[in-house]
PDB file of C-alpha atoms in Angstrom:
ATOM      1  CA  ALA A   1       0.000   0.000   0.000  1.00 75.00           C
ATOM      2  CA  ALA A   2       2.834   2.409   0.816  1.00 82.00           C
ATOM      3  CA  VAL A   3       4.545   1.775  -2.520  1.00 83.00           C
ATOM      4  CA  THR A   4       1.235   2.231  -4.339  1.00 85.00           C
ATOM      5  CA  CYS A   5       0.688   5.588  -2.629  1.00 89.00           C
ATOM      6  CA  VAL A   6       4.166   6.782  -3.634  1.00 89.00           C
ATOM      7  CA  MET A   7       3.549   5.725  -7.240  1.00 87.00           C
ATOM      8  CA  CYS A   8       0.196   7.544  -7.221  1.00 89.00           C
ATOM      9  CA  ALA A   9       2.003  10.621  -5.900  1.00 88.00           C
ATOM     10  CA  ALA A  10       4.446  10.349  -8.817  1.00 86.00           C
ATOM     11  CA  VAL A  11       1.565  10.267 -11.309  1.00 84.00           C
ATOM     12  CA  LEU A  12      -0.113  13.263  -9.665  1.00 85.00           C
ATOM     13  CA  ASP A  13       3.223  15.108  -9.569  1.00 81.00           C
ATOM     14  CA  GLY A  14       3.443  14.690 -13.323  1.00 78.00           C
ATOM     15  CA  LEU A  15      -0.070  16.019 -13.818  1.00 79.00           C
ATOM     16  CA  ASP A  16      -0.213  18.984 -11.441  1.00 77.00           C
ATOM     17  CA  GLY A  17       1.993  21.291 -13.497  1.00 74.00           C
ATOM     18  CA  HIS A  18       0.230  20.398 -16.726  1.00 72.00           C
ATOM     19  CA  THR A  19      -3.141  20.958 -15.080  1.00 78.00           C
ATOM     20  CA  ALA A  20      -2.040  24.388 -13.830  1.00 77.00           C
ATOM     21  CA  ARG A  21      -0.823  25.374 -17.300  1.00 74.00           C
ATOM     22  CA  TYR A  22      -3.987  24.029 -18.906  1.00 74.00           C
ATOM     23  CA  LEU A  23      -6.094  26.132 -16.525  1.00 79.00           C
ATOM     24  CA  GLN A  24      -3.629  29.069 -16.775  1.00 77.00           C
ATOM     25  CA  ALA A  25      -3.288  29.045 -12.985  1.00 77.00           C
ATOM     26  CA  CYS A  26       0.518  28.905 -12.596  1.00 78.00           C
ATOM     27  CA  THR A  27       1.855  30.864  -9.611  1.00 82.00           C
ATOM     28  CA  GLN A  28       5.190  31.092  -7.798  1.00 81.00           C
ATOM     29  CA  LEU A  29       3.517  29.862  -4.602  1.00 83.00           C
ATOM     30  CA  GLY A  30       2.272  26.755  -6.376  1.00 80.00           C
ATOM     31  CA  PHE A  31       5.763  26.168  -7.776  1.00 80.00           C
ATOM     32  CA  GLU A  32       7.319  26.245  -4.298  1.00 84.00           C
ATOM     33  CA  LEU A  33       4.564  24.103  -2.757  1.00 87.00           C
ATOM     34  CA  ASP A  34       5.098  21.540  -5.510  1.00 86.00           C
ATOM     35  CA  SER A  35       8.748  21.202  -4.465  1.00 87.00           C
ATOM     36  CA  LEU A  36       7.754  20.935  -0.805  1.00 90.00           C
ATOM     37  CA  CYS A  37       5.330  18.108  -1.600  1.00 90.00           C
ATOM     38  CA  ASP A  38       7.990  16.395  -3.718  1.00 90.00           C
ATOM     39  CA  CYS A  39      10.396  16.511  -0.771  1.00 92.00           C
ATOM     40  CA  ALA A  40       7.816  14.858   1.491  1.00 93.00           C
ATOM     41  CA  ASN A  41       6.478  12.312  -1.022  1.00 92.00           C
ATOM     42  CA  PHE A  42       9.730  11.284  -2.688  1.00 93.00           C
ATOM     43  CA  GLY A  43      12.374  12.249  -0.131  1.00 93.00           C
ATOM     44  CA  VAL A  44      10.996  11.464   3.322  1.00 94.00           C
ATOM     45  CA  VAL A  45       8.357   8.782   2.746  1.00 93.00           C
ATOM     46  CA  PRO A  46      10.456   6.265   0.712  1.00 93.00           C
ATOM     47  CA  SER A  47      13.344   6.335   3.192  1.00 93.00           C
ATOM     48  CA  LEU A  48      11.029   5.762   6.176  1.00 94.00           C
ATOM     49  CA  VAL A  49       9.136   3.005   4.369  1.00 93.00           C
ATOM     50  CA  ILE A  50      12.385   1.229   3.482  1.00 92.00           C
ATOM     51  CA  TYR A  51      13.750   1.611   7.014  1.00 91.00           C
ATOM     52  CA  PHE A  52      10.745   0.138   8.821  1.00 91.00           C
ATOM     53  CA  TRP A  53      10.334  -2.581   6.191  1.00 89.00           C
ATOM     54  CA  ALA A  54      13.997  -3.616   6.474  1.00 86.00           C
ATOM     55  CA  LYS A  55      13.677  -3.897  10.264  1.00 86.00           C
ATOM     56  CA  THR A  56      11.153  -6.709   9.719  1.00 84.00           C
ATOM     57  CA  LEU A  57      13.606  -8.799   7.666  1.00 81.00           C
ATOM     58  CA  PRO A  58      15.178 -11.936   9.174  1.00 76.00           C
ATOM     59  CA  ALA A  59      18.071 -11.268  11.556  1.00 74.00           C
ATOM     60  CA  SER A  60      20.135 -14.094  10.050  1.00 73.00           C
ATOM     61  CA  GLU A  61      21.853 -11.806   7.532  1.00 71.00           C
ATOM     62  CA  CYS A  62      22.838  -9.111  10.068  1.00 73.00           C
ATOM     63  CA  TRP A  63      26.398  -8.405  11.107  1.00 70.00           C
ATOM     64  CA  SER A  64      25.414  -8.696  14.778  1.00 73.00           C
ATOM     65  CA  GLU A  65      22.750 -10.635  16.653  1.00 74.00           C
ATOM     66  CA  SER A  66      20.796  -7.487  17.538  1.00 77.00           C
ATOM     67  CA  CYS A  67      21.194  -6.009  14.014  1.00 80.00           C
ATOM     68  CA  LEU A  68      22.082  -2.701  15.694  1.00 84.00           C
ATOM     69  CA  THR A  69      24.994  -1.963  13.356  1.00 84.00           C
ATOM     70  CA  ASP A  70      22.911  -2.775  10.279  1.00 83.00           C
ATOM     71  CA  HIS A  71      20.035  -0.593  11.418  1.00 87.00           C
ATOM     72  CA  ARG A  72      22.369   2.331  12.154  1.00 89.00           C
ATOM     73  CA  PHE A  73      23.955   2.008   8.721  1.00 89.00           C
ATOM     74  CA  LEU A  74      20.511   1.836   7.133  1.00 91.00           C
ATOM     75  CA  TRP A  75      19.333   4.878   9.104  1.00 93.00           C
ATOM     76  CA  PHE A  76      22.388   6.822   7.911  1.00 94.00           C
ATOM     77  CA  ALA A  77      21.542   5.843   4.327  1.00 94.00           C
ATOM     78  CA  CYS A  78      17.922   6.963   4.821  1.00 95.00           C
ATOM     79  CA  CYS A  79      19.043  10.357   6.151  1.00 95.00           C
ATOM     80  CA  ALA A  80      21.518  10.752   3.288  1.00 95.00           C
ATOM     81  CA  TYR A  81      18.833   9.925   0.744  1.00 95.00           C
ATOM     82  CA  SER A  82      16.291  12.382   2.209  1.00 95.00           C
ATOM     83  CA  SER A  83      18.892  15.152   2.492  1.00 95.00           C
ATOM     84  CA  CYS A  84      20.102  14.710  -1.078  1.00 94.00           C
ATOM     85  CA  CYS A  85      16.533  14.711  -2.364  1.00 93.00           C
ATOM     86  CA  ALA A  86      15.846  18.015  -0.563  1.00 93.00           C
ATOM     87  CA  LEU A  87      19.111  19.506  -1.875  1.00 92.00           C
ATOM     88  CA  ARG A  88      18.319  18.372  -5.410  1.00 89.00           C
ATOM     89  CA  LEU A  89      14.902  20.068  -5.308  1.00 89.00           C
ATOM     90  CA  ALA A  90      16.404  23.216  -3.780  1.00 88.00           C
ATOM     91  CA  ARG A  91      19.088  23.335  -6.485  1.00 85.00           C
ATOM     92  CA  PHE A  92      16.416  23.092  -9.176  1.00 81.00           C
ATOM     93  CA  ASN A  93      14.577  26.086  -7.692  1.00 81.00           C
ATOM     94  CA  VAL A  94      17.599  28.242  -6.868  1.00 81.00           C
ATOM     95  CA  ILE A  95      19.281  28.042 -10.280  1.00 74.00           C
ATOM     96  CA  GLY A  96      15.966  28.759 -11.997  1.00 67.00           C
ATOM     97  CA  ALA A  97      16.034  25.545 -14.011  1.00 57.00           C
ATOM     98  CA  ALA A  98      12.331  25.781 -14.853  1.00 60.00           C
ATOM     99  CA  THR A  99      12.791  29.265 -16.359  1.00 64.00           C
ATOM    100  CA  GLN A 100      15.853  28.137 -18.306  1.00 61.00           C
ATOM    101  CA  MET A 101      13.851  25.231 -19.713  1.00 59.00           C
ATOM    102  CA  ASP A 102      11.016  27.529 -20.822  1.00 59.00           C
ATOM    103  CA  GLN A 103      13.508  29.774 -22.612  1.00 58.00           C
ATOM    104  CA  SER A 104      15.036  26.856 -24.545  1.00 63.00           C
ATOM    105  CA  TYR A 105      12.010  26.100 -26.707  1.00 62.00           C
ATOM    106  CA  MET A 106      11.934  26.927 -30.399  1.00 62.00           C
ATOM    107  CA  THR A 107      10.284  30.277 -31.116  1.00 69.00           C
ATOM    108  CA  ASP A 108       7.608  30.624 -33.774  1.00 65.00           C
ATOM    109  CA  SER A 109       8.722  32.226 -37.030  1.00 64.00           C
ATOM    110  CA  GLY A 110       5.883  34.545 -37.992  1.00 60.00           C
ATOM    111  CA  ASP A 111       2.332  33.234 -37.958  1.00 65.00           C
ATOM    112  CA  LYS A 112       3.326  29.714 -38.976  1.00 69.00           C
ATOM    113  CA  LYS A 113       4.211  27.268 -36.226  1.00 71.00           C
ATOM    114  CA  PRO A 114       7.135  24.904 -36.886  1.00 66.00           C
ATOM    115  CA  PRO A 115       6.249  21.231 -37.458  1.00 67.00           C
ATOM    116  CA  VAL A 116       6.152  19.045 -34.350  1.00 65.00           C
ATOM    117  CA  PRO A 117       8.968  16.649 -35.472  1.00 66.00           C
ATOM    118  CA  LYS A 118      11.269  19.642 -35.986  1.00 68.00           C
ATOM    119  CA  VAL A 119      10.377  20.997 -32.549  1.00 67.00           C
ATOM    120  CA  MET A 120      11.035  17.609 -30.902  1.00 66.00           C
ATOM    121  CA  LEU A 121      14.457  17.354 -32.578  1.00 69.00           C
ATOM    122  CA  HIS A 122      15.271  20.877 -31.420  1.00 65.00           C
ATOM    123  CA  ASN A 123      14.265  20.027 -27.837  1.00 63.00           C
ATOM    124  CA  PHE A 124      16.411  16.898 -27.689  1.00 65.00           C
ATOM    125  CA  LEU A 125      19.436  18.964 -28.716  1.00 65.00           C
ATOM    126  CA  GLN A 126      18.900  21.553 -25.973  1.00 68.00           C
ATOM    127  CA  LYS A 127      21.068  20.810 -22.943  1.00 65.00           C
ATOM    128  CA  LYS A 128      18.953  22.982 -20.646  1.00 65.00           C
ATOM    129  CA  LEU A 129      15.850  20.870 -21.341  1.00 67.00           C
ATOM    130  CA  PHE A 130      17.545  17.931 -19.603  1.00 71.00           C
ATOM    131  CA  PHE A 131      17.273  17.542 -15.844  1.00 75.00           C
ATOM    132  CA  GLN A 132      20.468  17.655 -13.798  1.00 80.00           C
ATOM    133  CA  GLY A 133      20.557  14.374 -11.905  1.00 83.00           C
ATOM    134  CA  VAL A 134      17.802  11.846 -11.389  1.00 89.00           C
ATOM    135  CA  PRO A 135      14.402  13.493 -10.693  1.00 89.00           C
ATOM    136  CA  ALA A 136      12.841  12.982  -7.261  1.00 90.00           C
ATOM    137  CA  PRO A 137       9.978  10.662  -8.419  1.00 90.00           C
ATOM    138  CA  VAL A 138      12.444   8.406 -10.262  1.00 90.00           C
ATOM    139  CA  GLY A 139      14.726   8.435  -7.224  1.00 92.00           C
ATOM    140  CA  ALA A 140      11.821   7.277  -5.062  1.00 93.00           C
ATOM    141  CA  ALA A 141      11.203   4.381  -7.454  1.00 91.00           C
ATOM    142  CA  TYR A 142      14.887   3.416  -7.267  1.00 91.00           C
ATOM    143  CA  ALA A 143      14.873   3.624  -3.463  1.00 92.00           C
ATOM    144  CA  LEU A 144      11.821   1.393  -3.175  1.00 90.00           C
ATOM    145  CA  THR A 145      13.162  -1.232  -5.588  1.00 87.00           C
ATOM    146  CA  PRO A 146      14.387  -3.696  -2.886  1.00 84.00           C
ATOM    147  CA  MET A 147      10.977  -3.631  -1.210  1.00 84.00           C
ATOM    148  CA  ILE A 148       9.127  -3.931  -4.533  1.00 82.00           C
ATOM    149  CA  LEU A 149      11.206  -6.965  -5.508  1.00 79.00           C
ATOM    150  CA  HIS A 150      10.680  -8.481  -2.061  1.00 77.00           C
ATOM    151  CA  PHE A 151       6.896  -8.515  -2.510  1.00 74.00           C
ATOM    152  CA  SER A 152       6.922  -9.310  -6.231  1.00 71.00           C
ATOM    153  CA  ALA A 153       6.212 -12.705  -7.742  1.00 65.00           C
ATOM    154  CA  SER A 154       9.864 -13.045  -8.751  1.00 62.00           C
ATOM    155  CA  SER A 155      10.833 -13.624  -5.115  1.00 58.00           C
ATOM    156  CA  ARG A 156       9.200 -17.052  -5.298  1.00 59.00           C
ATOM    157  CA  HIS A 157      11.765 -18.149  -7.872  1.00 57.00           C
ATOM    158  CA  VAL A 158      14.972 -16.283  -6.994  1.00 54.00           C
ATOM    159  CA  GLY A 159      14.471 -15.813  -3.256  1.00 53.00           C
ATOM    160  CA  ALA A 160      13.079 -12.972  -1.194  1.00 53.00           C
ATOM    161  CA  VAL A 161      15.220 -10.082  -0.035  1.00 52.00           C
ATOM    162  CA  GLY A 162      16.946 -11.079   3.184  1.00 50.00           C
ATOM    163  CA  ASP A 163      16.645 -14.832   2.661  1.00 50.00           C
ATOM    164  CA  THR A 164      19.766 -16.905   3.063  1.00 45.00           C
ATOM    165  CA  GLY A 165      21.487 -17.217  -0.310  1.00 43.00           C
ATOM    166  CA  ALA A 166      19.059 -14.832  -1.972  1.00 46.00           C
ATOM    167  CA  TRP A 167      20.047 -12.592  -4.886  1.00 45.00           C
ATOM    168  CA  ALA A 168      19.769  -9.436  -2.708  1.00 52.00           C
ATOM    169  CA  ILE A 169      21.337  -8.709   0.684  1.00 57.00           C
ATOM    170  CA  GLY A 170      18.500  -7.235   2.717  1.00 74.00           C
ATOM    171  CA  ARG A 171      19.358  -4.317   4.985  1.00 80.00           C
ATOM    172  CA  ARG A 172      22.807  -3.677   3.550  1.00 81.00           C
ATOM    173  CA  GLY A 173      21.504  -3.951  -0.013  1.00 82.00           C
ATOM    174  CA  ALA A 174      18.711  -1.474   0.720  1.00 87.00           C
ATOM    175  CA  ALA A 175      21.210   0.937   2.298  1.00 89.00           C
ATOM    176  CA  LEU A 176      23.494   0.754  -0.744  1.00 90.00           C
ATOM    177  CA  VAL A 177      20.537   1.386  -3.057  1.00 91.00           C
ATOM    178  CA  LEU A 178      19.590   4.477  -1.030  1.00 93.00           C
ATOM    179  CA  ILE A 179      23.142   5.859  -1.044  1.00 94.00           C
ATOM    180  CA  THR A 180      23.560   5.208  -4.769  1.00 93.00           C
ATOM    181  CA  THR A 181      20.228   6.885  -5.527  1.00 94.00           C
ATOM    182  CA  ALA A 182      21.180   9.865  -3.351  1.00 94.00           C
ATOM    183  CA  ALA A 183      24.393  10.278  -5.348  1.00 94.00           C
ATOM    184  CA  LEU A 184      22.494  10.070  -8.651  1.00 92.00           C
ATOM    185  CA  MET A 185      20.033  12.763  -7.531  1.00 91.00           C
ATOM    186  CA  MET A 186      22.836  15.123  -6.529  1.00 90.00           C
ATOM    187  CA  SER A 187      24.882  14.476  -9.669  1.00 89.00           C
ATOM    188  CA  THR A 188      24.819  16.633 -12.799  1.00 84.00           C
ATOM    189  CA  LEU A 189      24.050  13.624 -14.978  1.00 82.00           C
ATOM    190  CA  PRO A 190      21.768  14.751 -17.870  1.00 79.00           C
ATOM    191  CA  THR A 191      18.375  13.070 -17.490  1.00 80.00           C
ATOM    192  CA  PHE A 192      15.435  13.046 -19.883  1.00 73.00           C
ATOM    193  CA  SER A 193      12.550  15.374 -19.005  1.00 71.00           C
ATOM    194  CA  SER A 194       8.914  15.253 -20.096  1.00 66.00           C
ATOM    195  CA  LYS A 195       9.318  18.946 -21.025  1.00 66.00           C
ATOM    196  CA  MET A 196      11.257  17.754 -24.071  1.00 60.00           C
ATOM    197  CA  PHE A 197       7.995  16.515 -25.583  1.00 63.00           C
ATOM    198  CA  LYS A 198       6.331  19.938 -25.383  1.00 64.00           C
ATOM    199  CA  THR A 199       6.227  22.464 -28.207  1.00 62.00           C
ATOM    200  CA  GLY A 200       6.531  25.509 -25.953  1.00 61.00           C
ATOM    201  CA  PRO A 201       6.454  26.800 -22.373  1.00 56.00           C
ATOM    202  CA  GLY A 202       2.667  27.156 -22.453  1.00 58.00           C
ATOM    203  CA  ASP A 203       2.094  23.713 -23.921  1.00 62.00           C
ATOM    204  CA  THR A 204       0.813  20.849 -21.806  1.00 59.00           C
ATOM    205  CA  HIS A 205       0.540  17.105 -22.290  1.00 54.00           C
ATOM    206  CA  LEU A 206      -3.173  17.379 -21.478  1.00 53.00           C
ATOM    207  CA  ARG A 207      -3.737  18.950 -24.896  1.00 57.00           C
ATOM    208  CA  SER A 208      -3.809  16.385 -27.696  1.00 56.00           C
ATOM    209  CA  ARG A 209      -2.237  17.228 -31.060  1.00 57.00           C
ATOM    210  CA  GLY A 210      -4.127  14.562 -32.998  1.00 57.00           C
ATOM    211  CA  ALA A 211      -6.241  11.395 -32.948  1.00 60.00           C
ATOM    212  CA  ALA A 212      -3.257   9.170 -32.162  1.00 60.00           C
ATOM    213  CA  SER A 213      -2.359  11.292 -29.127  1.00 58.00           C
ATOM    214  CA  ARG A 214      -5.954  11.164 -27.877  1.00 60.00           C
ATOM    215  CA  LEU A 215      -6.020   7.375 -28.280  1.00 64.00           C
ATOM    216  CA  VAL A 216      -2.750   6.878 -26.385  1.00 60.00           C
ATOM    217  CA  LYS A 217      -3.924   9.081 -23.512  1.00 55.00           C
ATOM    218  CA  ALA A 218      -7.299   7.337 -23.366  1.00 62.00           C
ATOM    219  CA  VAL A 219      -5.658   3.896 -23.233  1.00 63.00           C
ATOM    220  CA  GLY A 220      -3.172   5.096 -20.599  1.00 61.00           C
ATOM    221  CA  GLY A 221      -5.896   6.617 -18.440  1.00 60.00           C
ATOM    222  CA  PHE A 222      -8.023   3.482 -18.694  1.00 58.00           C
ATOM    223  CA  SER A 223      -5.049   1.295 -17.762  1.00 60.00           C
ATOM    224  CA  CYS A 224      -4.343   3.434 -14.684  1.00 57.00           C
ATOM    225  CA  CYS A 225      -7.968   3.141 -13.586  1.00 59.00           C
ATOM    226  CA  ILE A 226      -7.837  -0.644 -13.884  1.00 57.00           C
TER     227      ILE A 226
END
């Protein structure tokens, strides 16, 4: 249930900005509140979920009988992950990345708008339309991966996380995943952004450009409801 809620938050996070642009209701306050919610949903919640889930794993794979050392190491990893997520979101706001992205779109030449394929090619060649580091929702998905695999059907065949001889190493594996994800979020690694599929700063994915786009969105919405 916790993982499902985080995934739902990721979907809503992808829709809120587009909804605001569609309704022409974008404000600076909403922009800052969006980052605050991202910090809570994708920075604090995943680390706490992983920590309390890992404490329920078998003690057989711990370094000590009480698992105290493992839990301290895991707690350090959780704090590092949450801190890096907050710093990543703050960096995005402080450097004005959103404004830089809006200024990188192709401008219309006269009354005629450029064709969509040409605009898409232009966007993919613009460095400022890439995110710096892994986005917070993707980082949350990475952080929750050990727990997702633990409860997935694959654990019946390859062993559950924390089992003796399993493919993953329980508490220590979860801690390493958190630390690695924290480093990826704080890095300057260019990462694809959904803004690259827009034709301009005022464009939104809620507006369909043709019948094929409407069909894809209808199928996607129906699949999410199921």
